[in-house]
PDB file of C-alpha atoms in Angstrom:
ATOM      1  CA  ASP A 808       0.025  -0.016   0.006  1.00  0.00           C
ATOM      2  CA  ILE A 809       1.082   3.593  -0.542  1.00  0.00           C
ATOM      3  CA  GLN A 810       1.584   5.394   2.758  1.00  0.00           C
ATOM      4  CA  MET A 811       0.517   9.027   3.024  1.00  0.00           C
ATOM      5  CA  THR A 812       2.141  11.200   5.688  1.00  0.00           C
ATOM      6  CA  GLN A 813       0.858  14.623   6.531  1.00  0.00           C
ATOM      7  CA  SER A 814       2.616  17.331   8.429  1.00  0.00           C
ATOM      8  CA  PRO A 815       2.103  18.929  10.773  1.00  0.00           C
ATOM      9  CA  SER A 816      -0.416  16.844  12.705  1.00  0.00           C
ATOM     10  CA  THR A 817      -1.707  19.966  14.418  1.00  0.00           C
ATOM     11  CA  LEU A 818      -1.401  23.570  13.319  1.00  0.00           C
ATOM     12  CA  SER A 819      -2.399  26.599  15.299  1.00  0.00           C
ATOM     13  CA  ALA A 820      -3.096  29.795  13.373  1.00  0.00           C
ATOM     14  CA  SER A 821      -5.100  32.978  13.356  1.00  0.00           C
ATOM     15  CA  VAL A 822      -7.707  34.468  11.100  1.00  0.00           C
ATOM     16  CA  GLY A 823      -6.020  36.039   8.172  1.00  0.00           C
ATOM     17  CA  ASP A 824      -2.913  33.819   8.313  1.00  0.00           C
ATOM     18  CA  ARG A 825      -1.519  31.974   5.315  1.00  0.00           C
ATOM     19  CA  VAL A 826      -1.096  28.298   6.125  1.00  0.00           C
ATOM     20  CA  THR A 827       0.420  25.353   4.340  1.00  0.00           C
ATOM     21  CA  ILE A 828      -0.145  21.617   4.960  1.00  0.00           C
ATOM     22  CA  THR A 829       2.178  19.059   3.468  1.00  0.00           C
ATOM     23  CA  CYS A 830       1.359  15.525   2.334  1.00  0.00           C
ATOM     24  CA  ARG A 831       4.037  13.051   1.312  1.00  0.00           C
ATOM     25  CA  ALA A 832       3.510   9.770  -0.481  1.00  0.00           C
ATOM     26  CA  SER A 833       5.731   6.725   0.053  1.00  0.00           C
ATOM     27  CA  GLN A 834       6.087   6.394  -3.724  1.00  0.00           C
ATOM     28  CA  SER A 835       5.265   8.477  -6.713  1.00  0.00           C
ATOM     29  CA  ILE A 836       1.552   9.042  -7.276  1.00  0.00           C
ATOM     30  CA  SER A 837       1.905  11.504 -10.188  1.00  0.00           C
ATOM     31  CA  SER A 838      -0.881  14.028  -9.500  1.00  0.00           C
ATOM     32  CA  TRP A 839      -3.457  11.599  -8.254  1.00  0.00           C
ATOM     33  CA  LEU A 840      -4.132  13.342  -4.978  1.00  0.00           C
ATOM     34  CA  ALA A 841      -7.196  14.831  -3.334  1.00  0.00           C
ATOM     35  CA  TRP A 842      -7.637  17.065  -0.307  1.00  0.00           C
ATOM     36  CA  TYR A 843     -10.634  17.050   2.045  1.00  0.00           C
ATOM     37  CA  GLN A 844     -11.879  19.213   4.865  1.00  0.00           C
ATOM     38  CA  GLN A 845     -13.719  17.648   7.776  1.00  0.00           C
ATOM     39  CA  LYS A 846     -15.549  19.440  10.565  1.00  0.00           C
ATOM     40  CA  PRO A 847     -16.621  17.702  13.759  1.00  0.00           C
ATOM     41  CA  GLY A 848     -19.593  15.427  13.301  1.00  0.00           C
ATOM     42  CA  GLN A 849     -19.652  15.878   9.560  1.00  0.00           C
ATOM     43  CA  ALA A 850     -18.477  13.880   6.566  1.00  0.00           C
ATOM     44  CA  PRO A 851     -15.376  15.139   4.764  1.00  0.00           C
ATOM     45  CA  ASP A 852     -15.863  17.632   1.951  1.00  0.00           C
ATOM     46  CA  LEU A 853     -13.764  17.501  -1.206  1.00  0.00           C
ATOM     47  CA  LEU A 854     -11.626  20.624  -1.695  1.00  0.00           C
ATOM     48  CA  ILE A 855      -9.040  19.718  -4.337  1.00  0.00           C
ATOM     49  CA  TYR A 856      -8.647  16.873  -6.833  1.00  0.00           C
ATOM     50  CA  LYS A 857      -5.803  15.920  -9.118  1.00  0.00           C
ATOM     51  CA  ALA A 858      -3.459  17.808  -6.823  1.00  0.00           C
ATOM     52  CA  SER A 859      -4.409  21.298  -7.882  1.00  0.00           C
ATOM     53  CA  ASN A 860      -7.941  21.369  -9.236  1.00  0.00           C
ATOM     54  CA  LEU A 861     -10.388  23.268  -7.075  1.00  0.00           C
ATOM     55  CA  GLU A 862     -13.696  21.531  -6.564  1.00  0.00           C
ATOM     56  CA  SER A 863     -16.728  23.556  -7.637  1.00  0.00           C
ATOM     57  CA  GLY A 864     -17.963  25.869  -4.911  1.00  0.00           C
ATOM     58  CA  VAL A 865     -14.708  25.796  -2.908  1.00  0.00           C
ATOM     59  CA  PRO A 866     -13.390  29.258  -2.123  1.00  0.00           C
ATOM     60  CA  SER A 867     -10.375  30.416  -4.124  1.00  0.00           C
ATOM     61  CA  ARG A 868      -8.312  30.945  -0.969  1.00  0.00           C
ATOM     62  CA  PHE A 869      -7.722  27.167  -1.120  1.00  0.00           C
ATOM     63  CA  SER A 870      -5.049  25.930  -3.477  1.00  0.00           C
ATOM     64  CA  GLY A 871      -3.095  22.755  -4.019  1.00  0.00           C
ATOM     65  CA  SER A 872       0.183  21.994  -5.644  1.00  0.00           C
ATOM     66  CA  GLY A 873       2.716  19.275  -6.074  1.00  0.00           C
ATOM     67  CA  SER A 874       3.376  16.067  -7.980  1.00  0.00           C
ATOM     68  CA  GLY A 875       5.246  12.837  -7.515  1.00  0.00           C
ATOM     69  CA  THR A 876       5.624  12.356  -3.762  1.00  0.00           C
ATOM     70  CA  GLU A 877       5.182  15.816  -2.253  1.00  0.00           C
ATOM     71  CA  PHE A 878       2.098  17.932  -2.171  1.00  0.00           C
ATOM     72  CA  THR A 879       0.837  21.005  -0.372  1.00  0.00           C
ATOM     73  CA  LEU A 880      -2.512  22.507   0.497  1.00  0.00           C
ATOM     74  CA  THR A 881      -2.403  26.260   1.068  1.00  0.00           C
ATOM     75  CA  ILE A 882      -5.033  28.493   2.567  1.00  0.00           C
ATOM     76  CA  SER A 883      -4.121  31.995   1.582  1.00  0.00           C
ATOM     77  CA  SER A 884      -6.028  33.902   4.282  1.00  0.00           C
ATOM     78  CA  LEU A 885      -7.669  31.857   7.010  1.00  0.00           C
ATOM     79  CA  GLN A 886     -11.341  32.435   7.695  1.00  0.00           C
ATOM     80  CA  PRO A 887     -13.193  31.387  10.838  1.00  0.00           C
ATOM     81  CA  ASP A 888     -14.934  28.618   8.851  1.00  0.00           C
ATOM     82  CA  ASP A 889     -11.590  27.043   7.896  1.00  0.00           C
ATOM     83  CA  PHE A 890     -10.747  25.725  11.325  1.00  0.00           C
ATOM     84  CA  ALA A 891     -11.161  21.996  10.786  1.00  0.00           C
ATOM     85  CA  THR A 892      -9.207  18.809  10.043  1.00  0.00           C
ATOM     86  CA  TYR A 893      -7.656  18.269   6.639  1.00  0.00           C
ATOM     87  CA  PHE A 894      -6.904  14.954   4.942  1.00  0.00           C
ATOM     88  CA  CYS A 895      -5.071  14.050   1.765  1.00  0.00           C
ATOM     89  CA  GLN A 896      -5.931  10.926  -0.249  1.00  0.00           C
ATOM     90  CA  GLN A 897      -3.980   9.194  -2.987  1.00  0.00           C
ATOM     91  CA  TYR A 898      -5.907   7.425  -5.758  1.00  0.00           C
ATOM     92  CA  HIS A 899      -2.946   6.368  -7.857  1.00  0.00           C
ATOM     93  CA  SER A 900      -3.377   2.738  -6.866  1.00  0.00           C
ATOM     94  CA  TYR A 901      -5.631   0.539  -4.792  1.00  0.00           C
ATOM     95  CA  PRO A 902      -6.245   0.631  -1.937  1.00  0.00           C
ATOM     96  CA  HIS A 903      -6.790   4.355  -1.967  1.00  0.00           C
ATOM     97  CA  THR A 904      -5.172   5.634   1.222  1.00  0.00           C
ATOM     98  CA  PHE A 905      -5.490   8.724   3.336  1.00  0.00           C
ATOM     99  CA  GLY A 906      -3.051  10.754   5.341  1.00  0.00           C
ATOM    100  CA  GLN A 907      -3.571  10.783   9.081  1.00  0.00           C
ATOM    101  CA  GLY A 908      -4.997  14.282   9.091  1.00  0.00           C
ATOM    102  CA  THR A 909      -3.944  17.772  10.084  1.00  0.00           C
ATOM    103  CA  LYS A 910      -6.021  19.574  12.677  1.00  0.00           C
ATOM    104  CA  LEU A 911      -6.088  23.307  12.173  1.00  0.00           C
ATOM    105  CA  ASP A 912      -7.103  25.178  15.237  1.00  0.00           C
ATOM    106  CA  ILE A 913      -7.375  28.739  16.414  1.00  0.00           C
ATOM    107  CA  GLN A 914      -4.229  30.185  17.995  1.00  0.00           C
TER     108      GLN A 914
ATOM    109  CA  GLN B 169     -26.681  16.915  -6.759  1.00  0.00           C
ATOM    110  CA  VAL B 170     -26.273  13.319  -5.714  1.00  0.00           C
ATOM    111  CA  GLN B 171     -27.175  12.698  -2.085  1.00  0.00           C
ATOM    112  CA  LEU B 172     -26.480   9.552  -0.128  1.00  0.00           C
ATOM    113  CA  LEU B 173     -28.049   8.075   2.986  1.00  0.00           C
ATOM    114  CA  GLU B 174     -26.387   5.343   4.947  1.00  0.00           C
ATOM    115  CA  SER B 175     -28.526   2.947   6.965  1.00  0.00           C
ATOM    116  CA  GLY B 176     -27.933  -0.115   9.090  1.00  0.00           C
ATOM    117  CA  PRO B 177     -27.772  -1.431  12.618  1.00  0.00           C
ATOM    118  CA  GLY B 178     -26.059   0.859  15.059  1.00  0.00           C
ATOM    119  CA  LEU B 179     -25.035  -2.062  17.330  1.00  0.00           C
ATOM    120  CA  ILE B 180     -23.715  -5.464  16.290  1.00  0.00           C
ATOM    121  CA  LYS B 181     -22.150  -8.308  18.212  1.00  0.00           C
ATOM    122  CA  PRO B 182     -18.582  -9.600  17.741  1.00  0.00           C
ATOM    123  CA  SER B 183     -18.252 -12.322  15.060  1.00  0.00           C
ATOM    124  CA  GLU B 184     -21.482 -11.229  13.326  1.00  0.00           C
ATOM    125  CA  THR B 185     -21.759  -9.761   9.833  1.00  0.00           C
ATOM    126  CA  LEU B 186     -22.239  -6.038   9.434  1.00  0.00           C
ATOM    127  CA  SER B 187     -24.598  -5.000   6.687  1.00  0.00           C
ATOM    128  CA  LEU B 188     -25.012  -1.399   5.584  1.00  0.00           C
ATOM    129  CA  THR B 189     -26.965   0.139   2.738  1.00  0.00           C
ATOM    130  CA  CYS B 190     -26.500   3.436   0.961  1.00  0.00           C
ATOM    131  CA  THR B 191     -29.505   4.884  -0.828  1.00  0.00           C
ATOM    132  CA  VAL B 192     -28.780   7.215  -3.704  1.00  0.00           C
ATOM    133  CA  SER B 193     -30.973  10.196  -4.575  1.00  0.00           C
ATOM    134  CA  GLY B 194     -30.513  12.775  -7.228  1.00  0.00           C
ATOM    135  CA  GLY B 195     -28.731  10.398  -9.544  1.00  0.00           C
ATOM    136  CA  SER B 196     -28.550   6.846 -10.777  1.00  0.00           C
ATOM    137  CA  VAL B 197     -26.570   4.143  -9.036  1.00  0.00           C
ATOM    138  CA  SER B 198     -25.767   2.852 -12.551  1.00  0.00           C
ATOM    139  CA  ASN B 199     -23.673   5.860 -13.496  1.00  0.00           C
ATOM    140  CA  TYR B 200     -20.809   5.936 -11.035  1.00  0.00           C
ATOM    141  CA  TYR B 201     -18.348   4.054  -8.875  1.00  0.00           C
ATOM    142  CA  TRP B 202     -19.429   3.732  -5.225  1.00  0.00           C
ATOM    143  CA  SER B 203     -17.069   3.640  -2.262  1.00  0.00           C
ATOM    144  CA  TRP B 204     -17.222   2.817   1.439  1.00  0.00           C
ATOM    145  CA  ILE B 205     -14.873   4.564   3.898  1.00  0.00           C
ATOM    146  CA  ARG B 206     -14.804   4.343   7.673  1.00  0.00           C
ATOM    147  CA  GLN B 207     -13.487   6.405  10.540  1.00  0.00           C
ATOM    148  CA  PRO B 208     -12.986   5.187  14.132  1.00  0.00           C
ATOM    149  CA  ALA B 209     -13.802   7.823  16.715  1.00  0.00           C
ATOM    150  CA  GLY B 210     -11.129  10.464  16.902  1.00  0.00           C
ATOM    151  CA  LYS B 211      -9.036   8.787  14.169  1.00  0.00           C
ATOM    152  CA  GLY B 212      -8.350   9.033  10.474  1.00  0.00           C
ATOM    153  CA  LEU B 213     -10.101   7.710   7.426  1.00  0.00           C
ATOM    154  CA  GLU B 214      -9.789   4.169   6.082  1.00  0.00           C
ATOM    155  CA  TRP B 215     -10.779   3.339   2.535  1.00  0.00           C
ATOM    156  CA  ILE B 216     -12.749   0.039   2.584  1.00  0.00           C
ATOM    157  CA  GLY B 217     -13.390  -0.481  -1.112  1.00  0.00           C
ATOM    158  CA  ARG B 218     -15.213   0.440  -4.264  1.00  0.00           C
ATOM    159  CA  ILE B 219     -17.706  -1.102  -6.680  1.00  0.00           C
ATOM    160  CA  PHE B 220     -18.796  -0.249 -10.170  1.00  0.00           C
ATOM    161  CA  ILE B 221     -22.155  -1.103 -11.717  1.00  0.00           C
ATOM    162  CA  ARG B 222     -20.601  -3.611 -14.015  1.00  0.00           C
ATOM    163  CA  GLY B 223     -19.647  -5.580 -10.919  1.00  0.00           C
ATOM    164  CA  SER B 224     -15.959  -4.796 -10.707  1.00  0.00           C
ATOM    165  CA  THR B 225     -14.746  -4.310  -7.213  1.00  0.00           C
ATOM    166  CA  ASN B 226     -11.604  -3.266  -5.343  1.00  0.00           C
ATOM    167  CA  TYR B 227     -11.291  -4.018  -1.669  1.00  0.00           C
ATOM    168  CA  ASN B 228      -8.700  -2.998   0.909  1.00  0.00           C
ATOM    169  CA  PRO B 229      -6.514  -6.097   1.521  1.00  0.00           C
ATOM    170  CA  SER B 230      -6.191  -5.002   5.176  1.00  0.00           C
ATOM    171  CA  LEU B 231      -9.736  -6.281   5.676  1.00  0.00           C
ATOM    172  CA  LYS B 232      -8.538  -9.786   4.775  1.00  0.00           C
ATOM    173  CA  GLY B 233     -11.359 -10.923   2.540  1.00  0.00           C
ATOM    174  CA  ARG B 234     -14.163  -9.990   4.952  1.00  0.00           C
ATOM    175  CA  VAL B 235     -15.688  -7.369   2.656  1.00  0.00           C
ATOM    176  CA  THR B 236     -18.350  -7.760   0.011  1.00  0.00           C
ATOM    177  CA  MET B 237     -20.021  -4.925  -1.909  1.00  0.00           C
ATOM    178  CA  SER B 238     -23.023  -5.047  -4.152  1.00  0.00           C
ATOM    179  CA  VAL B 239     -25.329  -2.768  -6.131  1.00  0.00           C
ATOM    180  CA  ASP B 240     -29.147  -2.983  -6.413  1.00  0.00           C
ATOM    181  CA  THR B 241     -30.227  -0.964  -9.413  1.00  0.00           C
ATOM    182  CA  SER B 242     -33.913  -1.584  -8.764  1.00  0.00           C
ATOM    183  CA  LYS B 243     -33.690   0.211  -5.417  1.00  0.00           C
ATOM    184  CA  ASN B 244     -30.993   2.675  -6.439  1.00  0.00           C
ATOM    185  CA  GLN B 245     -28.857   1.399  -3.562  1.00  0.00           C
ATOM    186  CA  PHE B 246     -25.460  -0.136  -2.887  1.00  0.00           C
ATOM    187  CA  SER B 247     -24.380  -2.215   0.084  1.00  0.00           C
ATOM    188  CA  LEU B 248     -21.486  -3.223   2.239  1.00  0.00           C
ATOM    189  CA  ARG B 249     -21.153  -6.484   4.130  1.00  0.00           C
ATOM    190  CA  LEU B 250     -18.290  -7.013   6.599  1.00  0.00           C
ATOM    191  CA  SER B 251     -18.046 -10.419   8.193  1.00  0.00           C
ATOM    192  CA  SER B 252     -16.521 -11.606  11.480  1.00  0.00           C
ATOM    193  CA  VAL B 253     -16.527  -8.157  13.033  1.00  0.00           C
ATOM    194  CA  THR B 254     -14.543  -7.270  16.135  1.00  0.00           C
ATOM    195  CA  ALA B 255     -14.339  -4.164  18.269  1.00  0.00           C
ATOM    196  CA  ALA B 256     -11.736  -2.855  15.879  1.00  0.00           C
ATOM    197  CA  ASP B 257     -14.519  -2.500  13.289  1.00  0.00           C
ATOM    198  CA  THR B 258     -16.292   0.097  15.460  1.00  0.00           C
ATOM    199  CA  ALA B 259     -16.443   3.255  13.398  1.00  0.00           C
ATOM    200  CA  VAL B 260     -18.519   5.751  11.491  1.00  0.00           C
ATOM    201  CA  TYR B 261     -19.094   4.291   8.067  1.00  0.00           C
ATOM    202  CA  TYR B 262     -19.467   6.587   5.108  1.00  0.00           C
ATOM    203  CA  CYS B 263     -20.663   5.837   1.615  1.00  0.00           C
ATOM    204  CA  ALA B 264     -19.314   8.035  -1.205  1.00  0.00           C
ATOM    205  CA  ARG B 265     -19.573   8.556  -4.906  1.00  0.00           C
ATOM    206  CA  GLY B 266     -16.445   7.502  -6.683  1.00  0.00           C
ATOM    207  CA  THR B 267     -15.217   9.457  -9.657  1.00  0.00           C
ATOM    208  CA  SER B 268     -12.227   8.877 -11.877  1.00  0.00           C
ATOM    209  CA  GLY B 269     -10.347   8.422  -8.674  1.00  0.00           C
ATOM    210  CA  TRP B 270     -11.288  10.583  -5.714  1.00  0.00           C
ATOM    211  CA  ASP B 271     -14.383  10.123  -3.605  1.00  0.00           C
ATOM    212  CA  VAL B 272     -17.190  12.598  -3.020  1.00  0.00           C
ATOM    213  CA  PHE B 273     -18.916  12.055   0.295  1.00  0.00           C
ATOM    214  CA  GLY B 274     -22.656  12.640   0.135  1.00  0.00           C
ATOM    215  CA  GLY B 275     -24.034  11.408   3.456  1.00  0.00           C
ATOM    216  CA  GLN B 276     -23.572  12.033   7.130  1.00  0.00           C
ATOM    217  CA  GLY B 277     -22.232   8.595   7.896  1.00  0.00           C
ATOM    218  CA  THR B 278     -23.588   5.965  10.255  1.00  0.00           C
ATOM    219  CA  LEU B 279     -22.025   4.893  13.565  1.00  0.00           C
ATOM    220  CA  VAL B 280     -21.564   1.149  13.947  1.00  0.00           C
ATOM    221  CA  THR B 281     -20.548  -0.167  17.363  1.00  0.00           C
ATOM    222  CA  VAL B 282     -19.351  -3.717  17.833  1.00  0.00           C
ATOM    223  CA  SER B 283     -20.053  -4.887  21.339  1.00  0.00           C
ATOM    224  CA  SER B 284     -21.507  -7.908  23.107  1.00  0.00           C
TER     225      SER B 284
END
């Protein structure tokens, strides 16, 4: 299986900050990576697919980049609604695997 | 917009078989891949597997052959069966619409607790 490792596990930030979350794959996955946001008690919401494509309806302050084994999710200016947990997922090969998550909380 | 609703028993005994159903509205079950993903309380997401209408499936080998997925086009539903459950299978189970690769969650998930 392809292992996905996110860093950091927890991130404290303030409204208006620019934040970056990193996801590393144990082998090359080309651009076959998605990012999700999950709030407590809710299902994850898709933010980004194919590493850098913004899902319809997702604010433009979210962006994704990377290819191969290293990827980043950037939020350009944090809003109160963005404090949540973020997961990456590779879909290069089965089984599709997720990172362990990054919890973004208010500093 | 495709919406999904998971249903099934909230409590199941060890060694029994878990059966969950996902009802699809706003779209046809014949048109997509369908996935199951689970999340133990306070933990990360585990991809269980995926099924396509033509019957092709991909399961997570970590579940050691305990998983079976199926599609019922007459009811616009798809299902998950997980046999020989243990406490380690306690989790919130999500169904999702599969695309070319990534998953789109459409329901709220259903909590399944394995306990005697």
